[in-house]
Each structure stands twice: as structure tokens, then as C-alpha cells.
PDB file of C-alpha atoms in Angstrom:
ATOM      1  CA  MET M 175       5.606 -13.200   3.291  1.00  0.00           C
ATOM      2  CA  SER M 176       8.503 -11.976   1.229  1.00  0.00           C
ATOM      3  CA  SER M 177       9.110  -8.360   0.358  1.00  0.00           C
ATOM      4  CA  PRO M 178       8.351  -7.169  -3.169  1.00  0.00           C
ATOM      5  CA  ARG M 179      11.072  -7.450  -5.790  1.00  0.00           C
ATOM      6  CA  PRO M 180      11.959  -4.273  -7.658  1.00  0.00           C
ATOM      7  CA  ALA M 181      11.157  -4.423 -11.347  1.00  0.00           C
ATOM      8  CA  VAL M 182      13.704  -1.712 -12.112  1.00  0.00           C
ATOM      9  CA  PRO M 183      16.523  -0.215 -10.068  1.00  0.00           C
ATOM     10  CA  THR M 184      14.867   1.503  -7.134  1.00  0.00           C
ATOM     11  CA  ALA M 185      16.650   4.770  -7.859  1.00  0.00           C
ATOM     12  CA  ALA M 186      14.588   5.115 -11.044  1.00  0.00           C
ATOM     13  CA  ALA M 187      11.430   7.165 -10.796  1.00  0.00           C
ATOM     14  CA  VAL M 188       8.933   6.750 -13.593  1.00  0.00           C
ATOM     15  CA  PRO M 189       6.598   9.681 -14.208  1.00  0.00           C
ATOM     16  CA  SER M 190       3.071   8.775 -15.135  1.00  0.00           C
ATOM     17  CA  PRO M 191       2.028  10.598 -18.298  1.00  0.00           C
ATOM     18  CA  SER M 192      -1.664  10.343 -17.410  1.00  0.00           C
ATOM     19  CA  THR M 193      -1.291  11.948 -14.001  1.00  0.00           C
ATOM     20  CA  PRO M 194      -4.167  14.377 -13.586  1.00  0.00           C
ATOM     21  CA  ASP M 195      -3.391  18.034 -12.973  1.00  0.00           C
ATOM     22  CA  THR M 196      -4.069  18.515  -9.276  1.00  0.00           C
ATOM     23  CA  GLY M 197      -2.845  22.082  -9.177  1.00  0.00           C
ATOM     24  CA  GLY M 198       0.483  21.065  -7.661  1.00  0.00           C
ATOM     25  CA  SER M 199       3.661  19.419  -8.808  1.00  0.00           C
ATOM     26  CA  ALA M 200       6.217  17.020  -7.400  1.00  0.00           C
ATOM     27  CA  THR M 201       8.303  20.034  -6.438  1.00  0.00           C
ATOM     28  CA  SER M 202       5.433  21.943  -4.849  1.00  0.00           C
ATOM     29  CA  SER M 203       5.780  22.873  -1.188  1.00  0.00           C
ATOM     30  CA  THR M 204       2.058  22.202  -0.676  1.00  0.00           C
ATOM     31  CA  ALA M 205       1.281  18.755   0.644  1.00  0.00           C
ATOM     32  CA  PRO M 206      -1.193  16.786  -1.470  1.00  0.00           C
ATOM     33  CA  THR M 207      -4.616  16.045  -0.038  1.00  0.00           C
ATOM     34  CA  VAL M 208      -6.107  12.563   0.239  1.00  0.00           C
ATOM     35  CA  ALA M 209      -8.383  13.489  -2.689  1.00  0.00           C
ATOM     36  CA  GLU M 210      -5.358  14.444  -4.813  1.00  0.00           C
ATOM     37  CA  LEU M 211      -3.656  11.143  -3.993  1.00  0.00           C
ATOM     38  CA  MET M 212      -6.855   9.309  -4.973  1.00  0.00           C
ATOM     39  CA  ASP M 213      -7.048  11.258  -8.253  1.00  0.00           C
ATOM     40  CA  PHE M 214      -3.405  10.391  -8.929  1.00  0.00           C
ATOM     41  CA  VAL M 215      -3.761   6.639  -8.347  1.00  0.00           C
ATOM     42  CA  ARG M 216      -6.972   6.486 -10.400  1.00  0.00           C
ATOM     43  CA  GLY M 217      -5.449   8.433 -13.286  1.00  0.00           C
ATOM     44  CA  THR M 218      -2.258   6.385 -13.226  1.00  0.00           C
ATOM     45  CA  ALA M 219      -4.225   3.116 -13.110  1.00  0.00           C
ATOM     46  CA  ARG M 220      -5.842   4.111 -16.434  1.00  0.00           C
ATOM     47  CA  ASP M 221      -2.411   4.464 -18.127  1.00  0.00           C
ATOM     48  CA  GLU M 222      -2.448   1.183 -20.056  1.00  0.00           C
ATOM     49  CA  ALA M 223       1.123   1.557 -21.368  1.00  0.00           C
ATOM     50  CA  LEU M 224       2.519   2.127 -17.885  1.00  0.00           C
ATOM     51  CA  ILE M 225       0.569  -0.799 -16.415  1.00  0.00           C
ATOM     52  CA  ALA M 226       1.788  -3.060 -19.249  1.00  0.00           C
ATOM     53  CA  SER M 227       5.414  -1.954 -18.630  1.00  0.00           C
ATOM     54  CA  LEU M 228       5.543  -3.611 -15.193  1.00  0.00           C
ATOM     55  CA  PRO M 229       7.380  -6.941 -15.427  1.00  0.00           C
ATOM     56  CA  LEU M 230       5.349  -9.603 -13.638  1.00  0.00           C
ATOM     57  CA  ASP M 231       7.099 -12.335 -11.648  1.00  0.00           C
ATOM     58  CA  PRO M 232       5.163 -15.584 -11.054  1.00  0.00           C
ATOM     59  CA  GLU M 233       6.665 -15.981  -7.576  1.00  0.00           C
ATOM     60  CA  GLY M 234       6.908 -12.551  -5.963  1.00  0.00           C
ATOM     61  CA  ARG M 235       5.568  -9.041  -6.074  1.00  0.00           C
ATOM     62  CA  THR M 236       7.341  -6.545  -8.337  1.00  0.00           C
ATOM     63  CA  TRP M 237       7.217  -2.783  -8.317  1.00  0.00           C
ATOM     64  CA  ILE M 238       8.238   0.451 -10.019  1.00  0.00           C
ATOM     65  CA  ARG M 239       8.600   3.706  -8.110  1.00  0.00           C
ATOM     66  CA  LEU M 240       6.572   6.575  -9.601  1.00  0.00           C
ATOM     67  CA  ASP M 241       6.616  10.342  -9.237  1.00  0.00           C
ATOM     68  CA  GLY M 242       3.659  11.153  -7.007  1.00  0.00           C
ATOM     69  CA  PRO M 243       1.976  14.540  -6.618  1.00  0.00           C
ATOM     70  CA  GLY M 244       3.309  17.111  -4.151  1.00  0.00           C
ATOM     71  CA  GLY M 245       6.324  15.073  -3.053  1.00  0.00           C
ATOM     72  CA  SER M 246       4.304  11.947  -2.274  1.00  0.00           C
ATOM     73  CA  GLU M 247       5.738   8.445  -2.539  1.00  0.00           C
ATOM     74  CA  ALA M 248       4.047   6.342  -5.239  1.00  0.00           C
ATOM     75  CA  TRP M 249       4.372   2.780  -6.487  1.00  0.00           C
ATOM     76  CA  LEU M 250       3.093   0.542  -9.266  1.00  0.00           C
ATOM     77  CA  ILE M 251       2.920  -2.987  -7.792  1.00  0.00           C
ATOM     78  CA  GLY M 252       2.429  -6.388  -9.449  1.00  0.00           C
ATOM     79  CA  TRP M 253       0.804  -9.173  -7.426  1.00  0.00           C
ATOM     80  CA  PRO M 254       1.181 -12.806  -8.507  1.00  0.00           C
ATOM     81  CA  PRO M 255      -1.718 -15.148  -7.722  1.00  0.00           C
ATOM     82  CA  GLY M 256      -1.967 -15.980  -4.025  1.00  0.00           C
ATOM     83  CA  THR M 257       0.293 -13.191  -2.721  1.00  0.00           C
ATOM     84  CA  GLY M 258      -0.350 -10.530  -0.119  1.00  0.00           C
ATOM     85  CA  THR M 259       1.224  -7.997   2.163  1.00  0.00           C
ATOM     86  CA  GLY M 260       0.404  -9.397   5.583  1.00  0.00           C
ATOM     87  CA  TRP M 261      -0.996  -7.064   8.249  1.00  0.00           C
ATOM     88  CA  HIS M 262       0.782  -3.684   8.327  1.00  0.00           C
ATOM     89  CA  ASP M 263       0.316   0.061   8.689  1.00  0.00           C
ATOM     90  CA  HIS M 264       1.970   3.126   7.121  1.00  0.00           C
ATOM     91  CA  ALA M 265       2.817   4.983  10.346  1.00  0.00           C
ATOM     92  CA  ASP M 266       2.054   8.695   9.998  1.00  0.00           C
ATOM     93  CA  SER M 267       1.399   8.609   6.252  1.00  0.00           C
ATOM     94  CA  PHE M 268      -2.044   8.811   4.660  1.00  0.00           C
ATOM     95  CA  GLY M 269      -2.640   7.488   1.188  1.00  0.00           C
ATOM     96  CA  ALA M 270      -4.686   5.862  -1.519  1.00  0.00           C
ATOM     97  CA  PHE M 271      -4.520   2.866  -3.811  1.00  0.00           C
ATOM     98  CA  THR M 272      -6.413   1.601  -6.843  1.00  0.00           C
ATOM     99  CA  THR M 273      -6.472  -1.750  -8.593  1.00  0.00           C
ATOM    100  CA  ALA M 274      -5.245  -1.240 -12.169  1.00  0.00           C
ATOM    101  CA  ALA M 275      -5.661  -4.861 -13.341  1.00  0.00           C
ATOM    102  CA  GLY M 276      -7.196  -7.950 -11.795  1.00  0.00           C
ATOM    103  CA  SER M 277      -8.763  -7.894  -8.355  1.00  0.00           C
ATOM    104  CA  LEU M 278      -7.442  -7.349  -4.839  1.00  0.00           C
ATOM    105  CA  LYS M 279      -9.006  -7.908  -1.442  1.00  0.00           C
ATOM    106  CA  GLU M 280      -8.358  -5.636   1.520  1.00  0.00           C
ATOM    107  CA  HIS M 281      -8.914  -6.638   5.139  1.00  0.00           C
ATOM    108  CA  SER M 282      -8.674  -3.678   7.524  1.00  0.00           C
ATOM    109  CA  LEU M 283      -9.314  -2.744  11.132  1.00  0.00           C
ATOM    110  CA  ALA M 284     -11.803  -0.007  11.986  1.00  0.00           C
ATOM    111  CA  VAL M 285      -9.862   1.028  15.073  1.00  0.00           C
ATOM    112  CA  ARG M 286      -6.975   3.368  15.723  1.00  0.00           C
ATOM    113  CA  LEU M 287      -4.065   1.520  17.315  1.00  0.00           C
ATOM    114  CA  PRO M 288      -1.594   3.121  19.701  1.00  0.00           C
ATOM    115  CA  THR M 289       1.381   4.387  17.714  1.00  0.00           C
ATOM    116  CA  ASP M 290       4.085   3.078  20.050  1.00  0.00           C
ATOM    117  CA  GLY M 291       4.715   1.278  23.321  1.00  0.00           C
ATOM    118  CA  TRP M 292       2.916  -2.008  22.745  1.00  0.00           C
ATOM    119  CA  LYS M 293       3.680  -5.499  21.434  1.00  0.00           C
ATOM    120  CA  THR M 294       0.336  -7.322  21.729  1.00  0.00           C
ATOM    121  CA  LEU M 295      -3.261  -6.081  21.580  1.00  0.00           C
ATOM    122  CA  GLU M 296      -6.568  -7.888  21.876  1.00  0.00           C
ATOM    123  CA  LEU M 297      -9.028  -6.555  19.318  1.00  0.00           C
ATOM    124  CA  THR M 298     -12.703  -6.135  20.141  1.00  0.00           C
ATOM    125  CA  ASP M 299     -15.541  -7.606  18.112  1.00  0.00           C
ATOM    126  CA  GLY M 300     -16.778  -5.607  15.145  1.00  0.00           C
ATOM    127  CA  VAL M 301     -13.500  -3.963  14.082  1.00  0.00           C
ATOM    128  CA  ASP M 302     -12.894  -6.123  11.000  1.00  0.00           C
ATOM    129  CA  ARG M 303     -13.676  -4.742   7.550  1.00  0.00           C
ATOM    130  CA  SER M 304     -13.239  -6.471   4.203  1.00  0.00           C
ATOM    131  CA  ARG M 305     -13.667  -5.230   0.630  1.00  0.00           C
ATOM    132  CA  GLU M 306     -13.075  -6.468  -2.897  1.00  0.00           C
ATOM    133  CA  LEU M 307     -11.332  -3.993  -5.176  1.00  0.00           C
ATOM    134  CA  ALA M 308     -11.814  -4.940  -8.835  1.00  0.00           C
ATOM    135  CA  THR M 309     -10.075  -3.158 -11.702  1.00  0.00           C
ATOM    136  CA  GLY M 310     -10.687   0.585 -11.387  1.00  0.00           C
ATOM    137  CA  GLN M 311     -11.739   0.437  -7.739  1.00  0.00           C
ATOM    138  CA  GLY M 312      -9.679   1.862  -4.924  1.00  0.00           C
ATOM    139  CA  ARG M 313      -9.752   3.544  -1.586  1.00  0.00           C
ATOM    140  CA  ALA M 314      -8.117   6.265   0.444  1.00  0.00           C
ATOM    141  CA  PHE M 315      -7.003   5.892   4.058  1.00  0.00           C
ATOM    142  CA  GLY M 316      -5.759   7.973   6.945  1.00  0.00           C
ATOM    143  CA  GLN M 317      -2.703   7.762   9.154  1.00  0.00           C
ATOM    144  CA  ASN M 318      -2.034   4.551  11.089  1.00  0.00           C
ATOM    145  CA  HIS M 319      -4.447   2.573   8.869  1.00  0.00           C
ATOM    146  CA  VAL M 320      -3.925  -1.138   9.602  1.00  0.00           C
ATOM    147  CA  HIS M 321      -4.701  -3.526   6.760  1.00  0.00           C
ATOM    148  CA  GLU M 322      -3.571  -6.383   4.574  1.00  0.00           C
ATOM    149  CA  VAL M 323      -3.963  -6.551   0.803  1.00  0.00           C
ATOM    150  CA  LEU M 324      -4.268  -9.875  -1.046  1.00  0.00           C
ATOM    151  CA  ASN M 325      -4.502 -11.226  -4.564  1.00  0.00           C
ATOM    152  CA  GLU M 326      -6.744 -14.207  -3.885  1.00  0.00           C
ATOM    153  CA  SER M 327      -6.858 -15.310  -7.528  1.00  0.00           C
ATOM    154  CA  GLU M 328      -5.426 -18.749  -8.218  1.00  0.00           C
ATOM    155  CA  ALA M 329      -4.425 -17.874 -11.789  1.00  0.00           C
ATOM    156  CA  ALA M 330      -4.359 -14.120 -12.539  1.00  0.00           C
ATOM    157  CA  HIS M 331      -1.882 -11.403 -11.638  1.00  0.00           C
ATOM    158  CA  ALA M 332      -3.198  -8.129 -10.231  1.00  0.00           C
ATOM    159  CA  VAL M 333      -1.592  -4.693 -10.577  1.00  0.00           C
ATOM    160  CA  SER M 334      -2.205  -1.689  -8.333  1.00  0.00           C
ATOM    161  CA  VAL M 335      -1.091   1.920  -7.903  1.00  0.00           C
ATOM    162  CA  HIS M 336      -0.331   3.323  -4.418  1.00  0.00           C
ATOM    163  CA  ALA M 337       0.540   6.817  -3.159  1.00  0.00           C
ATOM    164  CA  TYR M 338       1.510   7.948   0.355  1.00  0.00           C
ATOM    165  CA  TYR M 339       2.168  11.314   1.994  1.00  0.00           C
ATOM    166  CA  PRO M 340       4.407  12.059   3.660  1.00  0.00           C
ATOM    167  CA  PRO M 341       6.747   9.504   2.068  1.00  0.00           C
ATOM    168  CA  LEU M 342       6.683   6.387   4.239  1.00  0.00           C
ATOM    169  CA  PRO M 343       8.837   6.905   7.357  1.00  0.00           C
ATOM    170  CA  ARG M 344       8.252   3.302   8.454  1.00  0.00           C
ATOM    171  CA  ILE M 345       5.956   0.340   8.087  1.00  0.00           C
ATOM    172  CA  ARG M 346       4.938  -1.695  11.111  1.00  0.00           C
ATOM    173  CA  ARG M 347       4.277  -5.379  10.366  1.00  0.00           C
ATOM    174  CA  PHE M 348       1.861  -7.413  12.477  1.00  0.00           C
ATOM    175  CA  SER M 349       0.809 -11.015  12.906  1.00  0.00           C
ATOM    176  CA  ARG M 350      -2.729 -11.911  13.823  1.00  0.00           C
ATOM    177  CA  THR M 351      -4.208 -14.936  15.559  1.00  0.00           C
ATOM    178  CA  GLY M 352      -7.935 -14.545  16.094  1.00  0.00           C
ATOM    179  CA  ALA M 353      -8.460 -11.335  18.065  1.00  0.00           C
ATOM    180  CA  VAL M 354      -4.786 -10.986  19.030  1.00  0.00           C
ATOM    181  CA  LEU M 355      -2.666  -8.575  16.983  1.00  0.00           C
ATOM    182  CA  ARG M 356       1.071  -8.734  17.624  1.00  0.00           C
ATOM    183  CA  LEU M 357       3.707  -6.229  16.470  1.00  0.00           C
ATOM    184  CA  GLU M 358       6.407  -8.291  14.734  1.00  0.00           C
ATOM    185  CA  GLN M 359       8.786  -5.741  13.215  1.00  0.00           C
ATOM    186  CA  THR M 360       9.233  -2.169  12.092  1.00  0.00           C
ATOM    187  CA  GLU M 361      10.716  -1.508   8.655  1.00  0.00           C
ATOM    188  CA  ARG M 362      12.378   1.712   7.540  1.00  0.00           C
ATOM    189  CA  PRO M 363      12.705   2.980   3.940  1.00  0.00           C
ATOM    190  CA  GLU M 364      16.187   1.481   3.586  1.00  0.00           C
ATOM    191  CA  ASP M 365      14.608  -1.960   4.147  1.00  0.00           C
ATOM    192  CA  TRP M 366      12.483  -1.816   0.978  1.00  0.00           C
ATOM    193  CA  GLN M 367      14.190   0.652  -1.369  1.00  0.00           C
TER     194      GLN M 367
END
């Protein structure tokens, strides 16, 4: 699975004009709550002009960095048909995402993994969760949430809005064969920005 391709230089931050007032600002010293991140991604997903501004690549994901609430890290991401993230987590960050166009599928694990010190784990029965997220639908998640997100459409792009707090310190990438989850690599911000 290849990494997303930036749609604009990654140093550019694009404010979302439809961002709801959550009582804080990007310069606020108060950390946003999960509910505020969810409000942000939902409000931003309704900004039709912003969603339409994302260049879509038929072969790889594209993205634009956004100004998130309370110092959060936020992204607008385009998903060509048949693309996905692979299994990963967001380390100590919590967050939210919403589908702005098209449909995405999320597979997740209802189990908290150890944060460090392991390479291979055998998962127990009953930990798998799956959900369809059509346009306007999203979800929030806590720290160390392990999931993969997919655009299973054969013909249509999907677009989504994501926000994380604190800004992502790392992403752990996993492979999965049946019940065996294997840590493959750890990425740092310099790897994707």
C-alpha cells in the first residue's frame, strides 16, 4: 500500500470556512475533546467548495492539510477506487473522521494492544468490527485505535476529513494473516509530511 500523495505542498494549511465554533481556536491552549474533533470533521465535510478543491488522482490517495481545532492535526483525503490504508494505529492520539463524498469501510479491532515491546500478537475471536461509512457518516476513536479504512468501490472516488489530537507522533503499521497481527513498521511525521 503506497502512502498518500500530497495534493498541495505539505507546508500549506487550508482553513475550513465551515468549521463550527467549538469555543476554542487553533491557538488555544485547551486541548480539543473527541466531540469537538467530531464536530470539526462533520462541519468540514459539509463544505462543498473545500471538498471539490481536492485534486483526485486515479492511482493514489491525495490529501490537503487543514487547520484543526485546538492545535489538532487535520486532513482532507481523497481515495481512488480500490485503495485503503492497511492496518494501522495513531499511537497516543485520539481522533475522528467523516466521509465527505462516496463511501468508506472501516475494519477495526475491539481490543487495546500493548503500546510497545511486541512484534506479533494472536488475536482472540470476537475482536473484529466492521462498518460502512456513507457520505455524512463518521466516527470518533480513542488512543491506540487499530483499524484499516478502505474505498471498496470499483468506480467512485471517496473523500474524507480526519482530525487527531495530539498531532500524530507516529503511526504503527501492521500486517494481518487470520488471527495473527504483526507489527511491520513505525512511521514518524517526517515520513508522511
